């Protein structure tokens, strides 16, 4: 009778469980437990003695995890800053290289043509020797000139003279000078003139006279002083004397910087694999998920920041070499840069904003909103959702950015767009530059397209893929939690 009364008294309490929230059910069940259940709980009590040891083990695992992820994050912060510094150095050198080797200061420069033609003509003057064919032509011209002079002299002598002295001089010349005999001596005069011109002393004088005329003409033709000053400023900054020395130094520095950037970029990508491997090891340890997710989100944020700050793509079109055969000498131009641009996403946004046009500003704002702010908000929301309580998890904004903002974020779209732009620009430039390739008897032109993807694109792509992985990890972590902790979907 007493048992029935006790059970009757407990029934109203147990029926109230249906109206109580989940987090109060444990307390209610303990208060509503019968004698049998109480005895079962009394049997489980000794298990609580092991909880201090289990808590110590959890703390030990967390410390071990922190000892791994904190140094990895610190090292990657250093890697990110180092890549940014090296990329800025490379960008400055590439811009200076494109400025010094611009077609404006090469194929389209008066000074460049003057220098090269002057070298060719100076060599021709120094190597001047009359060939048999040239000697025959020169003999014919000298002979014609002498006959013309004799005819002109005879015409002047036959002119009527008004003075007595003139008449006497005319009579004397006609008496003692035979014009036809002088004409017969023209070949001898011609040979004597040519022999005199071919003497070493006379040849040297002619070369000096020709060189002096060439130098005088070259001094009158030059580019604008502003263009020359810009060229000299860049050369002085690198402590080089001429364009050739600057090109060798710049190429060596760019190669060294690109090697360092590639190595550091590979290390950051390896760190992403380290975090994913850590998640695989901690898949059965829920107590480590919070620390590991926070460190993974911080690493993803680092990838985003570095990817946005670094150049995404280099657009580089140039004429590799031009070779003209002029007067027996070669006029050569090398690495004539037609077009060069290297911009990061943030630099593109800045350029759009600086235009001051409404459409450009709108594009810049949308680019920042969907490619920068949305991915950043997604990372923050995932972290808040994992560590927040039921009320925080039920927030529509947190749930939207944590689980549904992926369809609105344009980070993955940006990656695809940049890759398509790379393929498109490379194809267009290659097809256009192919029309400049010329191989003829007296001229040879080789055009090249050196457009290439840069570390900014690689790291931004790594951020997108790592973000996808974190989203999937968050879903699995939440599903593995007790129903009383999860927020209903």
XYZ file of N, CA and C in Angstrom, residues 256-415:
480
model
N 65.936 35.127 -57.099
C 66.160 34.762 -55.697
C 64.902 34.989 -54.860
N 64.207 36.115 -55.086
C 62.989 36.400 -54.325
C 61.889 35.391 -54.644
N 61.718 35.057 -55.905
C 60.684 34.089 -56.274
C 60.962 32.720 -55.671
N 62.225 32.345 -55.576
C 62.571 31.068 -54.947
C 62.208 31.073 -53.466
N 62.527 32.169 -52.766
C 62.187 32.262 -51.336
C 60.674 32.300 -51.121
N 59.960 33.039 -51.966
C 58.502 33.128 -51.830
C 57.857 31.761 -52.046
N 58.311 31.035 -53.055
C 57.738 29.712 -53.327
C 57.982 28.757 -52.167
N 59.198 28.786 -51.602
C 59.500 27.887 -50.486
C 58.637 28.209 -49.270
N 58.479 29.495 -48.958
C 57.660 29.886 -47.806
C 56.190 29.568 -48.039
N 55.724 29.752 -49.258
C 54.332 29.430 -49.587
C 54.066 27.933 -49.407
N 55.010 27.105 -49.798
C 54.859 25.654 -49.618
C 54.780 25.304 -48.136
N 55.556 25.990 -47.308
C 55.510 25.729 -45.866
C 54.142 26.084 -45.280
N 53.539 27.180 -45.749
C 52.205 27.532 -45.261
C 51.162 26.509 -45.705
N 51.280 26.010 -46.917
C 50.352 24.973 -47.370
C 50.546 23.684 -46.578
N 51.786 23.377 -46.241
C 52.039 22.205 -45.396
C 51.412 22.378 -44.015
N 51.402 23.611 -43.512
C 50.778 23.861 -42.209
C 49.280 23.591 -42.254
N 48.645 23.905 -43.381
C 47.218 23.585 -43.524
C 46.991 22.078 -43.430
N 47.876 21.313 -44.035
C 47.768 19.853 -43.930
C 47.993 19.381 -42.501
N 48.876 20.079 -41.768
C 49.109 19.729 -40.362
C 47.828 19.908 -39.551
N 47.106 20.997 -39.773
C 45.851 21.223 -39.043
C 44.813 20.160 -39.403
N 44.704 19.818 -40.662
C 43.740 18.786 -41.051
C 44.114 17.426 -40.465
N 45.404 17.142 -40.413
C 45.844 15.886 -39.799
C 45.555 15.889 -38.300
N 45.700 17.051 -37.660
C 45.374 17.150 -36.233
C 43.891 16.886 -36.000
N 43.035 17.361 -36.911
C 41.605 17.069 -36.781
C 41.339 15.572 -36.912
N 42.058 14.914 -37.775
C 41.869 13.469 -37.926
C 42.277 12.732 -36.650
N 43.369 13.196 -36.007
C 43.806 12.567 -34.762
C 42.830 12.845 -33.619
N 42.198 14.038 -33.621
C 41.313 14.428 -32.514
C 39.850 14.127 -32.795
N 39.575 13.292 -33.794
C 38.182 13.038 -34.160
C 37.400 12.357 -33.040
N 38.071 11.612 -32.162
C 37.376 10.935 -31.074
C 37.559 11.597 -29.728
N 38.027 12.847 -29.716
C 38.279 13.564 -28.464
C 37.543 14.895 -28.495
N 36.280 14.920 -28.107
C 35.494 16.165 -28.168
C 36.076 17.282 -27.323
N 36.804 16.936 -26.259
C 37.347 17.982 -25.390
C 38.414 18.822 -26.089
N 38.960 18.327 -27.212
C 39.990 19.074 -27.940
C 39.421 19.892 -29.096
N 38.162 19.694 -29.410
C 37.595 20.325 -30.598
C 37.557 21.845 -30.493
N 37.272 22.365 -29.311
C 37.186 23.818 -29.161
C 38.512 24.499 -29.423
N 39.575 24.004 -28.781
C 40.908 24.596 -28.971
C 41.367 24.426 -30.410
N 41.158 23.242 -30.958
C 41.620 22.976 -32.320
C 40.854 23.802 -33.350
N 39.553 23.991 -33.129
C 38.782 24.794 -34.082
C 39.196 26.264 -34.017
N 39.452 26.765 -32.817
C 39.887 28.163 -32.685
C 41.213 28.386 -33.396
N 42.154 27.474 -33.210
C 43.449 27.615 -33.876
C 43.308 27.457 -35.388
N 42.433 26.557 -35.833
C 42.211 26.388 -37.275
C 41.577 27.633 -37.884
N 40.628 28.242 -37.165
C 40.011 29.478 -37.657
C 41.028 30.609 -37.727
N 41.923 30.671 -36.742
C 42.973 31.696 -36.771
C 43.898 31.481 -37.963
N 44.231 30.231 -38.252
C 45.084 29.943 -39.415
C 44.365 30.296 -40.718
N 43.073 29.994 -40.797
C 42.305 30.358 -41.990
C 42.263 31.872 -42.171
N 42.114 32.598 -41.067
C 42.129 34.058 -41.136
C 43.476 34.564 -41.640
N 44.552 33.910 -41.231
C 45.886 34.288 -41.709
C 46.012 34.042 -43.213
N 45.516 32.897 -43.680
C 45.536 32.623 -45.121
C 44.746 33.671 -45.894
N 43.590 34.077 -45.352
C 42.768 35.090 -46.011
C 43.506 36.420 -46.096
N 44.108 36.848 -44.979
C 44.795 38.140 -44.958
C 45.966 38.162 -45.934
N 46.779 37.114 -45.915
C 47.943 37.068 -46.806
C 47.494 36.947 -48.257
N 46.476 36.122 -48.514
C 45.990 35.976 -49.884
C 45.428 37.259 -50.462
N 44.769 38.066 -49.630
C 44.226 39.344 -50.106
C 45.312 40.378 -50.347
N 46.395 40.306 -49.580
C 47.443 41.323 -49.669
C 48.443 41.048 -50.783
N 48.583 39.792 -51.201
C 49.580 39.443 -52.211
C 48.997 39.567 -53.616
N 49.854 39.826 -54.615
C 49.373 39.865 -56.005
C 48.800 38.522 -56.433
N 47.716 38.585 -57.196
C 47.049 37.373 -57.660
C 47.612 36.885 -58.994
N 47.897 37.831 -59.888
C 48.302 37.458 -61.243
C 49.203 38.547 -61.810
N 50.204 38.140 -62.584
C 51.077 39.060 -63.309
C 50.700 39.032 -64.782
N 50.336 40.194 -65.331
C 50.086 40.323 -66.766
C 51.329 40.944 -67.388
N 52.054 40.164 -68.182
C 53.357 40.598 -68.693
C 53.464 40.197 -70.160
N 53.455 41.204 -71.048
C 53.633 40.976 -72.483
C 54.857 41.756 -72.933
N 55.745 41.093 -73.638
C 56.979 41.762 -74.049
C 57.483 41.201 -75.376
N 58.324 41.986 -76.030
C 59.042 41.537 -77.222
C 60.407 41.059 -76.758
N 60.636 39.769 -76.887
C 61.865 39.186 -76.353
C 63.094 39.719 -77.061
N 63.048 39.809 -78.375
C 64.210 40.305 -79.113
C 63.780 40.847 -80.468
N 64.503 41.872 -80.918
C 64.337 42.461 -82.247
C 65.729 42.612 -82.843
N 65.901 42.137 -84.076
C 67.223 42.163 -84.710
C 67.068 42.666 -86.141
N 67.610 43.882 -86.399
C 67.607 44.465 -87.736
C 69.014 44.364 -88.322
N 69.087 44.028 -89.596
C 70.359 44.061 -90.312
C 70.423 45.374 -91.077
N 71.296 46.277 -90.631
C 71.357 47.631 -91.170
C 72.795 47.949 -91.554
N 73.032 48.205 -92.866
C 74.363 48.561 -93.363
C 75.429 47.544 -92.928
N 75.039 46.298 -92.978
C 75.989 45.261 -92.626
C 76.163 45.031 -91.141
N 75.482 45.813 -90.289
C 75.569 45.650 -88.837
C 74.208 45.309 -88.248
N 74.221 44.741 -87.054
C 72.985 44.319 -86.391
C 72.536 45.380 -85.381
N 71.275 45.790 -85.493
C 70.644 46.683 -84.524
C 69.701 45.821 -83.693
N 70.035 45.611 -82.416
C 69.307 44.660 -81.571
C 68.635 45.373 -80.402
N 67.427 44.896 -80.076
C 66.693 45.302 -78.874
C 66.256 44.030 -78.149
N 66.352 44.034 -76.821
C 66.003 42.864 -76.020
C 65.022 43.258 -74.913
N 64.088 42.326 -74.608
C 63.154 42.474 -73.485
C 62.443 43.828 -73.504
N 61.748 44.088 -74.587
C 60.959 45.311 -74.700
C 59.570 45.062 -74.103
N 59.314 45.629 -72.923
C 58.070 45.372 -72.197
C 56.942 46.188 -72.828
N 55.919 45.483 -73.302
C 54.749 46.145 -73.875
C 53.719 46.495 -72.814
N 53.535 45.581 -71.839
C 52.500 45.782 -70.822
C 52.862 44.958 -69.600
N 52.715 45.580 -68.405
C 52.953 44.849 -67.156
C 52.036 45.401 -66.072
N 51.302 44.499 -65.418
C 50.477 44.849 -64.268
C 50.510 43.686 -63.283
N 50.587 44.026 -62.000
C 50.558 43.019 -60.933
C 49.806 43.626 -59.753
N 48.593 43.113 -59.484
C 47.746 43.694 -58.447
C 47.162 42.603 -57.559
N 47.002 42.945 -56.275
C 46.266 42.095 -55.348
C 44.796 42.515 -55.344
N 43.957 41.737 -54.645
C 42.532 42.090 -54.566
C 42.357 43.440 -53.884
N 43.094 43.668 -52.806
C 42.977 44.949 -52.108
C 43.458 46.102 -52.977
N 44.502 45.891 -53.775
C 44.973 46.941 -54.671
C 43.965 47.214 -55.782
N 43.304 46.168 -56.263
C 42.259 46.361 -57.273
C 41.111 47.182 -56.700
N 40.730 46.885 -55.463
C 39.668 47.659 -54.806
C 40.081 49.120 -54.667
N 41.329 49.350 -54.287
C 41.806 50.725 -54.139
C 41.780 51.467 -55.473
N 42.189 50.788 -56.544
C 42.148 51.409 -57.871
C 40.717 51.754 -58.262
N 39.774 50.847 -57.988
C 38.368 51.116 -58.308
C 37.839 52.301 -57.511
N 38.226 52.390 -56.248
C 37.764 53.503 -55.421
C 38.376 54.828 -55.869
N 39.640 54.792 -56.300
C 40.326 56.027 -56.687
C 39.798 56.619 -57.985
N 39.079 55.824 -58.780
C 38.549 56.371 -60.029
C 37.500 57.446 -59.785
N 36.775 57.348 -58.671
C 35.748 58.327 -58.370
C 34.456 58.133 -59.131
N 34.368 57.099 -59.961
C 33.149 56.831 -60.722
C 32.218 55.939 -59.915
N 30.922 56.202 -60.035
C 29.940 55.477 -59.225
C 29.944 53.987 -59.528
N 30.031 53.618 -60.815
C 30.001 52.190 -61.148
C 31.239 51.468 -60.639
N 32.406 52.119 -60.734
C 33.636 51.501 -60.235
C 33.609 51.367 -58.718
N 33.094 52.392 -58.037
C 32.998 52.327 -56.575
C 32.040 51.216 -56.155
N 30.924 51.073 -56.881
C 29.968 50.005 -56.559
C 30.606 48.628 -56.721
N 31.378 48.443 -57.784
C 32.063 47.161 -57.980
C 33.068 46.914 -56.862
N 33.796 47.961 -56.462
C 34.753 47.808 -55.369
C 34.087 47.440 -54.056
N 32.953 48.083 -53.769
C 32.228 47.770 -52.525
C 31.720 46.334 -52.538
N 31.155 45.897 -53.663
C 30.669 44.518 -53.761
C 31.810 43.514 -53.638
N 32.947 43.860 -54.211
C 34.102 42.960 -54.119
C 34.565 42.809 -52.680
N 34.606 43.924 -51.938
C 34.992 43.853 -50.525
C 33.941 43.106 -49.716
N 32.669 43.368 -50.007
C 31.591 42.762 -49.221
C 31.571 41.241 -49.357
N 31.589 40.757 -50.599
C 31.388 39.321 -50.817
C 32.685 38.518 -50.838
N 33.816 39.173 -51.060
C 35.078 38.433 -51.106
C 35.914 38.601 -49.851
N 35.594 39.591 -49.026
C 36.391 39.838 -47.823
C 35.528 39.732 -46.567
N 34.462 40.552 -46.495
C 33.667 40.609 -45.266
C 32.866 39.329 -45.032
N 32.281 38.760 -46.067
C 31.509 37.526 -45.886
C 32.383 36.364 -45.421
N 33.531 36.102 -46.047
C 34.381 35.024 -45.519
C 34.850 35.278 -44.093
N 35.166 36.540 -43.778
C 35.592 36.866 -42.419
C 34.455 36.645 -41.426
N 33.250 37.081 -41.780
C 32.093 36.874 -40.901
C 31.787 35.394 -40.721
N 31.999 34.608 -41.744
C 31.758 33.168 -41.642
C 32.703 32.537 -40.629
N 33.986 32.912 -40.665
C 34.946 32.360 -39.700
C 34.564 32.728 -38.272
N 34.244 34.006 -38.060
C 33.888 34.461 -36.712
C 32.611 33.772 -36.239
N 31.626 33.646 -37.111
C 30.353 33.026 -36.719
C 30.527 31.550 -36.391
N 31.361 30.842 -37.134
C 31.596 29.431 -36.823
C 32.235 29.274 -35.451
N 33.173 30.163 -35.128
C 33.816 30.108 -33.808
C 32.807 30.420 -32.703
N 31.981 31.443 -32.905
C 30.976 31.807 -31.898
C 29.948 30.694 -31.744
N 29.539 30.088 -32.852
C 28.543 29.019 -32.781
C 29.082 27.827 -32.003
N 30.334 27.467 -32.225
C 30.884 26.294 -31.547
C 31.006 26.520 -30.056
N 31.363 27.726 -29.647
C 31.606 27.996 -28.230
C 30.402 28.608 -27.521
N 29.386 29.007 -28.262
C 28.249 29.670 -27.643
C 27.244 28.703 -27.058
N 26.347 29.249 -26.232
C 25.281 28.466 -25.635
C 24.088 28.347 -26.556
N 23.000 27.750 -26.057
C 21.807 27.563 -26.900
C 21.235 28.864 -27.437
N 21.212 29.915 -26.619
C 20.653 31.186 -27.085
C 21.492 31.772 -28.211
N 22.820 31.672 -28.071
C 23.701 32.195 -29.124
C 23.529 31.391 -30.405
N 23.419 30.079 -30.272
C 23.294 29.229 -31.445
C 21.961 29.419 -32.156
N 20.950 29.845 -31.429
C 19.650 30.069 -32.050
C 19.549 31.435 -32.724
N 20.608 32.249 -32.636
C 20.594 33.555 -33.298
C 20.566 33.356 -34.813
N 19.625 33.987 -35.514
C 19.538 33.785 -36.974
C 20.778 34.282 -37.707
N 21.398 35.366 -37.200
C 22.594 35.889 -37.859
C 23.761 34.921 -37.722
N 23.954 34.385 -36.523
C 25.048 33.438 -36.312
C 24.842 32.200 -37.170
N 23.610 31.676 -37.191
C 23.329 30.480 -37.969
C 23.486 30.738 -39.471
N 23.080 31.930 -39.911
C 23.208 32.254 -41.338
C 24.675 32.295 -41.766
N 25.495 33.063 -41.036
C 26.893 33.193 -41.437
C 27.678 31.905 -41.211
N 27.283 31.113 -40.211
C 28.030 29.887 -39.929
C 27.728 28.784 -40.932
N 26.455 28.682 -41.385
C 26.074 27.535 -42.201
C 25.537 27.897 -43.579
N 25.040 29.106 -43.776
C 24.361 29.428 -45.024
C 25.030 30.534 -45.828
N 26.043 31.189 -45.286
C 26.667 32.305 -46.013
C 27.580 31.830 -47.130
N 27.882 30.527 -47.161
C 28.756 30.025 -48.216
C 28.198 30.264 -49.605
N 26.868 30.168 -49.752
C 26.255 30.389 -51.060
C 26.282 31.861 -51.476
N 26.442 32.764 -50.489
C 26.513 34.200 -50.788
C 27.949 34.684 -50.901
N 28.858 34.009 -50.250
C 30.256 34.419 -50.315
C 30.804 34.195 -51.720
N 31.606 35.141 -52.194
C 32.159 35.048 -53.541
C 33.635 34.686 -53.522
N 34.123 34.161 -52.405
C 35.538 33.802 -52.348
C 35.862 32.722 -53.367
N 35.033 31.670 -53.411
C 35.275 30.614 -54.390
C 35.031 31.113 -55.810
N 34.038 31.996 -55.968
C 33.783 32.578 -57.287
C 34.964 33.440 -57.729
N 35.562 34.164 -56.784
C 36.733 34.983 -57.100
C 37.884 34.126 -57.591
N 38.096 32.988 -56.939
C 39.166 32.081 -57.363
C 38.935 31.616 -58.797
